[in-house]
Amino acid sequence: MSAETSPVVLITGASTGIGKAVANLFADKGWRVAATMRDPAKGGDLAARQGVAVLPLDVTQAASVAAAVAATLERFGRIDAVVNNAGYGLFGPFETASEELIARQFATNVEGVFAVTRAVLPTMRSQGSGTIINVASLGGLISLPFFSLYAATKFAIVGFTESLSFELAPLGIRAKYIAPGGVSTDFAGRSLATTVGQGENPYAASLGKVMAATGARRSNYSSPELIAEVIYTAATDNTGRVMYLAGPDAEQAYSLQRTLSEADRLAMLRQHAGL
Ligand SMILES: NC(=O)c1ccc[n+]([C@@H]2O[C@H](COP(=O)([O-])OP(=O)(O)OC[C@H]3O[C@@H](n4cnc5c(N)ncnc54)[C@H](OP(=O)(O)O)[C@@H]3O)[C@@H](O)[C@H]2O)c1
């Protein structure tokens, strides 16, 4: 593959975690990479790589989305794959979530995916090819307590992607989603917002149990590099497959819960969550 003919991927949220690992892996494989991020100053080592363009993109800003797609086309001339990765978690009781917190969660995790997808579709349609890869979550297939709003966004992405896959297939465009389990990134740190405010919290007892159970599992999380490998497979396997579980925990939990009755499934999730 010469540099001018190698495929092109646009990745959102490439400053850290899964997005950064995806940018590095695709660059390793010879792809040309538009590694987009809210603050391009965070793209230092990526920017130094050949065939990588670090570009500003905040998925909640329509003008920013349009500018990043235009800059990618100007630099590379085509877009073969998009990885809608930007997103963050929102943890805590639903009741105490402000409208502002809810709106920001959906603006980023759902409407951000819509905006980037809409912005690249005309290009992929005119190419007659392309793959849209949306980073959902195991939490978009199975929900855990106190993640109601995050689950709502990731279940939305799963349904959106599966439906889209049917309507885009006749145009030569594929839509796929990735469902990672736990991944060692900034997700559980700086990227996890909380609905828990000041003052008395009527959910404190069960919230404490869930936080203890979740914290105890962090040592089993997958690396972002492993998730990036699954995303690379989705971009290159040339199949119409839509769902890609990512990480041993995701594969195990998903296959186990499919064998259970609803009562047993809910009991398993309660126990898993420490309730
Ligand atoms: N880690 C997990 O356990 C896990 C599991 C399942 C799914 N996921 C999903 O994986 C994706 C990546 O998360 P991660 O684990 O890699 O966490 P991370 O290291 O915290 O990365 C999150 C990325 O999203 C970016 N981002 C947030 N809001 C944005 C916006 N408005 N516009 C553009 N970029 C924005 C962040 O950029 P800044 O640097 O500017 O903040 C950062 O690059 C998310 O969609 C997450 O829901 C994660």
Coordinates of C-alpha atoms and ligand atoms in Angstrom, one line a residue:
M1 CA 0.0 0.0 0.0
S2 CA 1.5 3.4 -0.9
A3 CA 0.8 6.2 1.5
E4 CA -1.6 7.9 -1.0
T5 CA -3.8 4.7 -1.4
S6 CA -3.8 3.5 2.1
P7 CA -7.2 3.6 3.8
V8 CA -8.3 6.5 6.0
V9 CA -9.9 6.4 9.5
L10 CA -11.3 9.2 11.5
I11 CA -11.4 8.6 15.3
T12 CA -13.2 10.8 17.9
G13 CA -11.8 11.2 21.4
A14 CA -8.3 10.1 20.4
S15 CA -6.6 12.1 23.2
T16 CA -6.5 9.1 25.7
G17 CA -7.7 5.6 26.4
I18 CA -9.4 3.5 23.7
G19 CA -9.4 6.3 21.1
K20 CA -5.6 6.8 21.4
A21 CA -4.9 3.1 21.2
V22 CA -7.1 2.9 18.1
A23 CA -5.2 5.7 16.5
N24 CA -1.8 4.1 17.2
L25 CA -2.9 0.6 16.0
F26 CA -4.4 1.9 12.7
A27 CA -1.2 3.9 12.1
D28 CA 0.8 0.8 12.9
K29 CA -1.2 -1.1 10.2
G30 CA -0.5 1.5 7.6
W31 CA -3.7 3.5 7.7
R32 CA -3.8 7.2 7.4
V33 CA -5.4 8.5 10.6
A34 CA -7.4 11.6 11.5
A35 CA -7.0 11.5 15.3
T36 CA -9.5 14.0 16.5
M37 CA -9.8 15.4 20.0
R38 CA -11.2 18.4 21.8
D39 CA -7.8 19.7 22.6
P40 CA -5.2 19.0 19.9
A41 CA -2.5 19.9 22.4
K42 CA -3.1 16.5 23.9
G43 CA -2.1 14.8 20.7
G44 CA 1.7 15.3 21.0
D45 CA 3.1 11.8 20.3
L46 CA 0.4 11.0 17.8
A47 CA 1.0 14.2 15.9
A48 CA 4.7 13.2 15.5
R49 CA 3.7 10.0 13.6
Q50 CA 3.7 9.7 9.9
G51 CA 0.3 9.6 8.2
V52 CA -1.4 10.9 11.4
A53 CA -3.3 14.3 11.4
V54 CA -4.3 15.5 14.9
L55 CA -7.4 17.6 14.4
P56 CA -9.7 19.5 16.8
L57 CA -13.2 18.0 17.2
D58 CA -15.7 18.4 20.0
V59 CA -18.6 16.0 19.1
T60 CA -21.1 18.3 20.8
Q61 CA -20.3 21.3 18.4
A62 CA -21.8 21.0 14.9
A63 CA -19.3 23.5 13.4
S64 CA -16.4 21.5 14.9
V65 CA -17.7 18.2 13.5
A66 CA -18.1 19.8 10.0
A67 CA -14.6 21.4 10.2
A68 CA -12.9 18.1 11.2
V69 CA -14.5 16.1 8.5
A70 CA -13.6 18.8 5.9
A71 CA -10.0 18.9 7.2
T72 CA -9.8 15.1 7.0
L73 CA -11.0 15.2 3.4
E74 CA -8.6 18.0 2.5
R75 CA -5.7 16.2 4.0
F76 CA -6.4 12.6 2.9
G77 CA -9.1 12.8 0.2
R78 CA -11.4 10.0 1.5
I79 CA -12.8 8.4 4.7
D80 CA -12.9 4.6 4.8
A81 CA -13.8 4.2 8.5
V82 CA -15.1 6.3 11.4
V83 CA -14.7 5.3 15.0
N84 CA -17.2 7.1 17.1
N85 CA -15.4 6.6 20.4
A86 CA -15.8 9.9 22.3
G87 CA -17.9 9.5 25.3
Y88 CA -18.0 9.4 29.1
G89 CA -19.8 7.8 32.0
L90 CA -22.5 9.2 34.3
F91 CA -22.9 7.3 37.5
G92 CA -25.3 7.8 40.4
P93 CA -29.0 7.8 41.1
F94 CA -31.3 8.9 38.3
E95 CA -33.4 11.0 40.7
T96 CA -30.6 13.3 41.6
A97 CA -29.4 13.9 38.0
S98 CA -29.9 17.5 36.9
E99 CA -31.3 18.3 33.5
E100 CA -28.0 19.7 32.5
L101 CA -26.1 16.5 33.4
I102 CA -28.6 14.5 31.5
A103 CA -28.4 16.8 28.4
R104 CA -24.6 16.7 28.4
Q105 CA -24.5 12.9 28.6
F106 CA -26.9 12.5 25.6
A107 CA -25.3 15.4 23.7
T108 CA -21.9 13.6 23.9
N109 CA -22.7 9.8 23.8
V110 CA -25.7 9.9 21.5
E111 CA -26.1 13.1 19.5
G112 CA -22.3 13.3 19.0
V113 CA -22.4 9.9 17.3
F114 CA -25.4 11.1 15.2
A115 CA -23.5 14.3 14.2
V116 CA -20.3 12.6 13.1
T117 CA -22.2 9.9 11.3
R118 CA -24.3 12.4 9.4
A119 CA -21.2 14.4 8.5
V120 CA -19.4 11.4 6.9
L121 CA -22.2 9.7 5.2
P122 CA -22.2 11.8 2.0
T123 CA -18.5 11.0 1.5
M124 CA -19.0 7.3 2.1
R125 CA -22.1 7.2 -0.2
S126 CA -20.1 8.8 -3.0
Q127 CA -17.2 6.4 -2.4
G128 CA -19.7 3.5 -2.4
S129 CA -17.9 2.1 0.7
G130 CA -17.1 2.8 4.3
T131 CA -17.5 1.5 7.8
I132 CA -19.0 3.3 10.8
I133 CA -17.9 1.8 14.1
N134 CA -19.7 3.0 17.2
V135 CA -18.1 2.4 20.6
A136 CA -21.1 1.3 22.7
S137 CA -20.5 -0.8 25.8
L138 CA -21.4 -4.0 27.5
G139 CA -23.5 -1.5 29.4
G140 CA -25.5 -1.0 26.2
L141 CA -26.6 -4.7 26.3
I142 CA -26.8 -5.4 30.0
S143 CA -27.5 -2.6 32.5
L144 CA -26.0 -2.2 36.0
P145 CA -27.5 -0.2 38.9
F146 CA -26.8 3.6 39.1
F147 CA -25.8 3.7 35.4
S148 CA -29.3 4.4 34.2
L149 CA -28.5 7.4 32.1
Y150 CA -25.2 6.0 30.7
A151 CA -27.1 2.7 29.9
A152 CA -29.8 4.8 28.1
T153 CA -27.1 6.3 25.9
K154 CA -25.4 3.1 25.1
F155 CA -28.6 1.1 24.5
A156 CA -29.5 3.9 22.2
I157 CA -26.2 3.4 20.3
V158 CA -26.8 -0.3 20.0
G159 CA -30.3 0.2 18.5
F160 CA -29.2 3.0 16.3
T161 CA -26.3 1.1 14.9
E162 CA -28.2 -2.1 14.2
S163 CA -31.0 -0.3 12.4
L164 CA -28.6 1.8 10.4
S165 CA -26.7 -1.3 9.3
F166 CA -29.7 -2.4 7.3
E167 CA -30.3 0.9 5.5
L168 CA -26.7 1.5 4.7
A169 CA -25.8 -2.0 3.4
P170 CA -27.3 -1.4 -0.1
L171 CA -25.0 1.6 -0.4
G172 CA -21.9 -0.4 0.4
I173 CA -21.6 1.1 3.9
R174 CA -21.3 -0.9 7.1
A175 CA -22.4 0.1 10.6
K176 CA -21.1 -1.8 13.5
Y177 CA -20.8 -1.4 17.3
I178 CA -18.3 -2.5 19.8
A179 CA -19.3 -3.6 23.3
P180 CA -16.3 -3.5 25.6
G181 CA -16.5 -4.7 29.2
G182 CA -14.3 -2.9 31.7
V183 CA -11.3 -1.2 30.2
S184 CA -8.3 0.4 32.1
T185 CA -8.6 4.0 30.9
D186 CA -9.5 7.4 32.3
F187 CA -13.2 6.3 32.1
A188 CA -13.6 5.5 35.8
G189 CA -11.6 8.6 36.8
R190 CA -11.7 11.9 35.1
S191 CA -14.3 10.7 32.5
L192 CA -16.9 9.6 35.1
A193 CA -19.4 12.3 36.1
T194 CA -21.7 11.7 39.0
T195 CA -25.3 12.6 39.7
V196 CA -24.6 12.6 43.5
G197 CA -24.8 16.1 44.8
Q198 CA -24.4 17.7 48.2
G199 CA -26.7 16.9 51.1
E200 CA -28.6 13.8 52.1
N201 CA -28.7 11.0 49.6
P202 CA -31.6 8.6 50.0
Y203 CA -29.7 6.0 47.9
A204 CA -26.5 6.1 49.9
A205 CA -26.7 2.5 51.3
S206 CA -27.1 0.7 48.0
L207 CA -24.8 3.2 46.2
G208 CA -22.0 2.4 48.7
K209 CA -22.4 -1.4 48.0
V210 CA -22.3 -0.9 44.2
M211 CA -19.2 1.3 44.4
A212 CA -17.4 -1.3 46.6
A213 CA -18.3 -4.1 44.2
T214 CA -17.3 -2.1 41.1
G215 CA -14.0 -1.0 42.6
A216 CA -13.0 -4.5 43.4
R217 CA -13.2 -5.6 39.8
R218 CA -10.9 -3.0 38.3
S219 CA -7.9 -5.3 38.3
N220 CA -9.7 -7.5 35.7
Y221 CA -10.2 -4.8 33.2
S222 CA -9.0 -5.2 29.6
S223 CA -6.3 -2.9 28.1
P224 CA -7.3 -0.3 25.6
E225 CA -5.0 -2.0 23.2
L226 CA -7.1 -5.2 23.3
I227 CA -10.2 -3.1 22.5
A228 CA -8.4 -1.4 19.7
E229 CA -7.6 -4.9 18.1
V230 CA -11.4 -5.7 18.1
I231 CA -12.1 -2.3 16.5
Y232 CA -9.5 -3.0 13.9
T233 CA -11.1 -6.4 13.2
A234 CA -14.5 -4.7 12.8
A235 CA -12.9 -2.2 10.3
T236 CA -11.2 -4.9 8.2
D237 CA -13.0 -8.2 8.4
N238 CA -15.2 -7.4 5.4
T239 CA -18.3 -9.0 6.9
G240 CA -21.8 -7.7 7.7
R241 CA -21.4 -8.5 11.3
V242 CA -22.8 -5.7 13.5
M243 CA -22.0 -6.6 17.2
Y244 CA -18.4 -7.0 18.5
L245 CA -18.1 -7.9 22.1
A246 CA -14.6 -6.7 23.4
G247 CA -12.8 -8.2 26.3
P248 CA -13.2 -11.6 28.1
D249 CA -15.5 -10.1 30.7
A250 CA -17.9 -8.8 28.0
E251 CA -17.9 -12.1 26.2
Q252 CA -18.5 -14.1 29.3
A253 CA -21.2 -11.9 30.8
Y254 CA -23.1 -11.6 27.5
S255 CA -23.1 -15.4 26.8
L256 CA -24.0 -16.3 30.4
Q257 CA -27.0 -14.0 30.6
R258 CA -28.4 -15.3 27.4
T259 CA -28.7 -18.7 28.9
L260 CA -30.7 -17.5 32.0
S261 CA -34.3 -16.9 32.7
E262 CA -35.1 -13.2 33.4
A263 CA -35.4 -13.8 37.2
D264 CA -32.0 -15.6 37.2
R265 CA -30.4 -12.9 35.0
L266 CA -31.6 -10.1 37.3
A267 CA -30.4 -12.0 40.3
M268 CA -27.0 -12.5 38.7
L269 CA -26.8 -8.7 38.0
R270 CA -27.8 -7.8 41.5
Q271 CA -25.2 -10.1 43.0
H272 CA -22.6 -8.8 40.5
A273 CA -23.4 -5.2 41.5
G274 CA -23.1 -6.0 45.2
L275 CA -26.8 -5.6 46.0
Ligands
LIG1 N1 -13.3 2.3 30.0 C1 -14.4 1.5 30.0 O1 -14.5 0.7 30.9 C2 -15.4 1.5 28.8 C3 -16.2 0.4 28.7 C4 -17.2 0.4 27.7 C5 -17.2 1.4 26.8 N2 -16.4 2.5 27.0 C6 -16.5 3.6 26.0 O2 -15.3 3.8 25.4 C7 -15.2 5.2 24.9 C8 -13.9 5.7 25.2 O3 -13.7 5.8 26.6 P1 -12.3 5.4 27.3 O4 -12.6 4.3 28.2 O5 -11.2 5.4 26.4 O6 -12.2 6.7 28.3 P2 -11.2 8.0 28.3 O7 -9.8 7.5 28.3 O8 -11.7 8.8 29.4 O9 -11.5 8.6 26.9 C9 -12.7 9.3 26.6 C10 -12.4 10.2 25.4 O10 -13.7 10.9 25.0 C11 -13.3 12.2 24.8 N3 -14.5 13.1 24.8 C12 -15.3 13.3 25.9 N4 -16.2 14.2 25.5 C13 -15.9 14.6 24.3 C14 -16.5 15.5 23.3 N5 -17.6 16.3 23.6 N6 -15.9 15.7 22.1 C15 -14.9 14.9 21.7 N7 -14.3 14.0 22.6 C16 -14.8 13.9 23.8 C17 -12.3 12.5 25.8 O11 -11.6 13.7 25.4 P3 -10.9 14.7 26.4 O12 -9.5 14.2 26.6 O13 -11.0 16.0 25.8 O14 -11.6 14.7 27.8 C18 -11.4 11.3 25.7 O15 -10.6 11.4 24.6 C19 -16.4 5.9 25.5 O16 -17.4 6.0 24.6 C20 -16.8 5.0 26.6 O17 -18.2 5.1 26.9 C21 -15.4 2.5 27.9

